[in-house]
Structure formats: structure tokens, C-alpha cells
PDB file of C-alpha atoms in Angstrom:
ATOM      1  CA  TYR E   1       0.000   0.000   0.000  1.00 95.00           C
ATOM      2  CA  LEU E   2       0.922   3.665  -0.294  1.00 96.00           C
ATOM      3  CA  LEU E   3       0.716   6.198   2.519  1.00 95.00           C
ATOM      4  CA  ALA E   4       0.178   9.881   1.802  1.00 94.00           C
ATOM      5  CA  PRO E   5       2.810  12.467   2.647  1.00 93.00           C
ATOM      6  CA  GLU E   6       0.540  13.786   5.440  1.00 89.00           C
ATOM      7  CA  ILE E   7       0.870  10.436   7.222  1.00 88.00           C
ATOM      8  CA  ALA E   8       4.493   9.728   6.334  1.00 79.00           C
ATOM      9  CA  ARG E   9       5.611  13.196   7.437  1.00 76.00           C
ATOM     10  CA  LEU E  10       4.366  12.601  10.959  1.00 67.00           C
ATOM     11  CA  GLY E  11       7.389  10.467  11.702  1.00 63.00           C
ATOM     12  CA  GLU E  12       7.498   6.752  12.268  1.00 68.00           C
ATOM     13  CA  ILE E  13       4.916   4.745  10.377  1.00 83.00           C
ATOM     14  CA  SER E  14       2.890   2.371  12.548  1.00 85.00           C
ATOM     15  CA  ARG E  15       3.881  -1.254  12.248  1.00 87.00           C
ATOM     16  CA  HIS E  16       0.677  -3.155  11.645  1.00 89.00           C
ATOM     17  CA  PHE E  17       2.242  -6.292  10.138  1.00 91.00           C
ATOM     18  CA  ASP E  18       5.156  -8.450  11.281  1.00 87.00           C
ATOM     19  CA  ASP E  19       7.038  -8.425   7.987  1.00 91.00           C
ATOM     20  CA  MET E  20       6.496  -4.798   6.956  1.00 93.00           C
ATOM     21  CA  GLU E  21       9.018  -3.053   4.745  1.00 94.00           C
ATOM     22  CA  ILE E  22       8.851   0.735   4.535  1.00 91.00           C
ATOM     23  CA  HIS E  23      10.352   2.127   1.343  1.00 93.00           C
ATOM     24  CA  PRO E  24      11.706   5.643   0.768  1.00 92.00           C
ATOM     25  CA  PRO E  25       9.168   8.279  -0.301  1.00 91.00           C
ATOM     26  CA  ASP E  26       8.623   8.778  -4.017  1.00 93.00           C
ATOM     27  CA  SER E  27       9.037  12.174  -5.682  1.00 94.00           C
ATOM     28  CA  THR E  28       5.602  13.281  -4.431  1.00 93.00           C
ATOM     29  CA  GLY E  29       6.162  12.138  -0.830  1.00 92.00           C
ATOM     30  CA  TRP E  30       4.015   8.988  -0.893  1.00 94.00           C
ATOM     31  CA  VAL E  31       5.611   6.062   0.959  1.00 94.00           C
ATOM     32  CA  ARG E  32       5.246   2.486  -0.277  1.00 95.00           C
ATOM     33  CA  VAL E  33       4.812  -0.158   2.407  1.00 95.00           C
ATOM     34  CA  THR E  34       4.976  -3.866   1.640  1.00 95.00           C
ATOM     35  CA  ALA E  35       3.726  -6.643   3.899  1.00 95.00           C
ATOM     36  CA  THR E  36       1.872  -9.937   3.905  1.00 94.00           C
ATOM     37  CA  THR E  37      -1.119 -11.054   5.913  1.00 94.00           C
ATOM     38  CA  ASP E  38      -3.110 -14.202   6.492  1.00 94.00           C
ATOM     39  CA  ASP E  39      -6.176 -12.176   7.520  1.00 95.00           C
ATOM     40  CA  LEU E  40      -7.287 -10.072   4.565  1.00 95.00           C
ATOM     41  CA  PHE E  41     -10.533  -9.122   6.311  1.00 96.00           C
ATOM     42  CA  ALA E  42      -8.729  -7.502   9.253  1.00 96.00           C
ATOM     43  CA  ALA E  43      -5.906  -6.034   7.155  1.00 96.00           C
ATOM     44  CA  THR E  44      -8.135  -4.168   4.714  1.00 96.00           C
ATOM     45  CA  ARG E  45     -10.290  -2.777   7.507  1.00 96.00           C
ATOM     46  CA  LEU E  46      -7.195  -1.655   9.371  1.00 95.00           C
ATOM     47  CA  LEU E  47      -5.905   0.165   6.277  1.00 96.00           C
ATOM     48  CA  LEU E  48      -9.339   1.690   5.723  1.00 95.00           C
ATOM     49  CA  ARG E  49      -8.734   3.703   8.916  1.00 94.00           C
ATOM     50  CA  TYR E  50      -6.246   5.807   6.957  1.00 93.00           C
ATOM     51  CA  ALA E  51      -9.138   6.861   4.672  1.00 93.00           C
ATOM     52  CA  HIS E  52      -7.950   8.901   1.680  1.00 93.00           C
ATOM     53  CA  ASN E  53      -4.376   8.840   2.992  1.00 94.00           C
ATOM     54  CA  CYS E  54      -3.855   5.187   2.006  1.00 95.00           C
ATOM     55  CA  LYS E  55      -4.043   3.483  -1.371  1.00 96.00           C
ATOM     56  CA  VAL E  56      -3.971  -0.310  -1.536  1.00 97.00           C
ATOM     57  CA  ILE E  57      -2.051  -1.238  -4.676  1.00 95.00           C
ATOM     58  CA  GLY E  58      -1.654  -5.005  -4.335  1.00 89.00           C
ATOM     59  CA  GLY E  59      -1.923  -7.950  -4.214  1.00 90.00           C
ATOM     60  CA  PRO E  60      -4.968  -8.452  -6.328  1.00 95.00           C
ATOM     61  CA  GLU E  61      -7.109  -9.897  -3.526  1.00 95.00           C
ATOM     62  CA  ALA E  62      -6.365  -6.998  -1.175  1.00 95.00           C
ATOM     63  CA  ARG E  63      -7.043  -4.419  -3.875  1.00 96.00           C
ATOM     64  CA  ARG E  64     -10.311  -6.116  -4.834  1.00 96.00           C
ATOM     65  CA  GLU E  65     -11.445  -6.267  -1.191  1.00 96.00           C
ATOM     66  CA  MET E  66     -10.594  -2.596  -0.633  1.00 96.00           C
ATOM     67  CA  GLU E  67     -12.497  -1.621  -3.784  1.00 95.00           C
ATOM     68  CA  VAL E  68     -15.555  -3.497  -2.496  1.00 96.00           C
ATOM     69  CA  LEU E  69     -15.335  -1.735   0.875  1.00 95.00           C
ATOM     70  CA  VAL E  70     -14.898   1.717  -0.640  1.00 94.00           C
ATOM     71  CA  ARG E  71     -17.767   1.181  -3.091  1.00 94.00           C
ATOM     72  CA  ALA E  72     -20.034   0.103  -0.241  1.00 94.00           C
ATOM     73  CA  LEU E  73     -19.100   3.219   1.754  1.00 92.00           C
ATOM     74  CA  ALA E  74     -19.706   5.434  -1.279  1.00 93.00           C
ATOM     75  CA  ASP E  75     -23.140   3.828  -1.735  1.00 93.00           C
ATOM     76  CA  LEU E  76     -23.922   4.368   1.926  1.00 92.00           C
ATOM     77  CA  TYR E  77     -22.652   7.930   2.265  1.00 90.00           C
ATOM     78  CA  GLY E  78     -22.508   9.272  -1.279  1.00 84.00           C
ATOM     79  CA  GLY E  79     -26.175   9.110  -2.178  1.00 64.00           C
ATOM     80  CA  GLY E  80     -26.718  12.821  -1.838  1.00 57.00           C
ATOM     81  CA  GLU E  81     -29.123  12.448   1.051  1.00 59.00           C
ATOM     82  CA  ARG E  82     -28.659  14.708   4.057  1.00 57.00           C
ATOM     83  CA  ALA E  83     -29.052  13.451   7.585  1.00 52.00           C
TER      84      ALA E  83
END
């Protein structure tokens, strides 16, 4: 996944996974983090806490699960209705 400069600038990135690797920021300040998990359900929901400051880029199962979650949230909150 990628973490936005706003998160990466705050200092040390939280270690959510045992085998995490934190890569240097790209030219725009986004930081790539690689890791593996045996609990995709928990991992995607944990990363969802970062909201728009995190982009899941792989593997395919994690990306697909995150897309499903984000679409469901958009359906729930993006309908134009006001509370």
C-alpha cells in the first residue's frame, strides 16, 4: 500500500504487520509499504482507517477487497441524502 505524505511526514509509520518493509518516499512524498497477511478481512479494515491517505495497490485480492469496501461506503454515504 501507499501512505500519503501527510501520514508519512508525521514520523514513524505504525507497524501493523510483522514483515512490513517501509520504502523511501517517491518524488511526491508517498511512501510504499509492503507486507503480507493471512487475515485479509482484518488487514483491509485496518488500512481503511487511513481513509484517503492510504491506497492499496496489491496484491490483487487486497485491492479487490478494498475496492468493495470503498464502493459500499460510497453507496452508503454518497447518495446525496442529508441526515
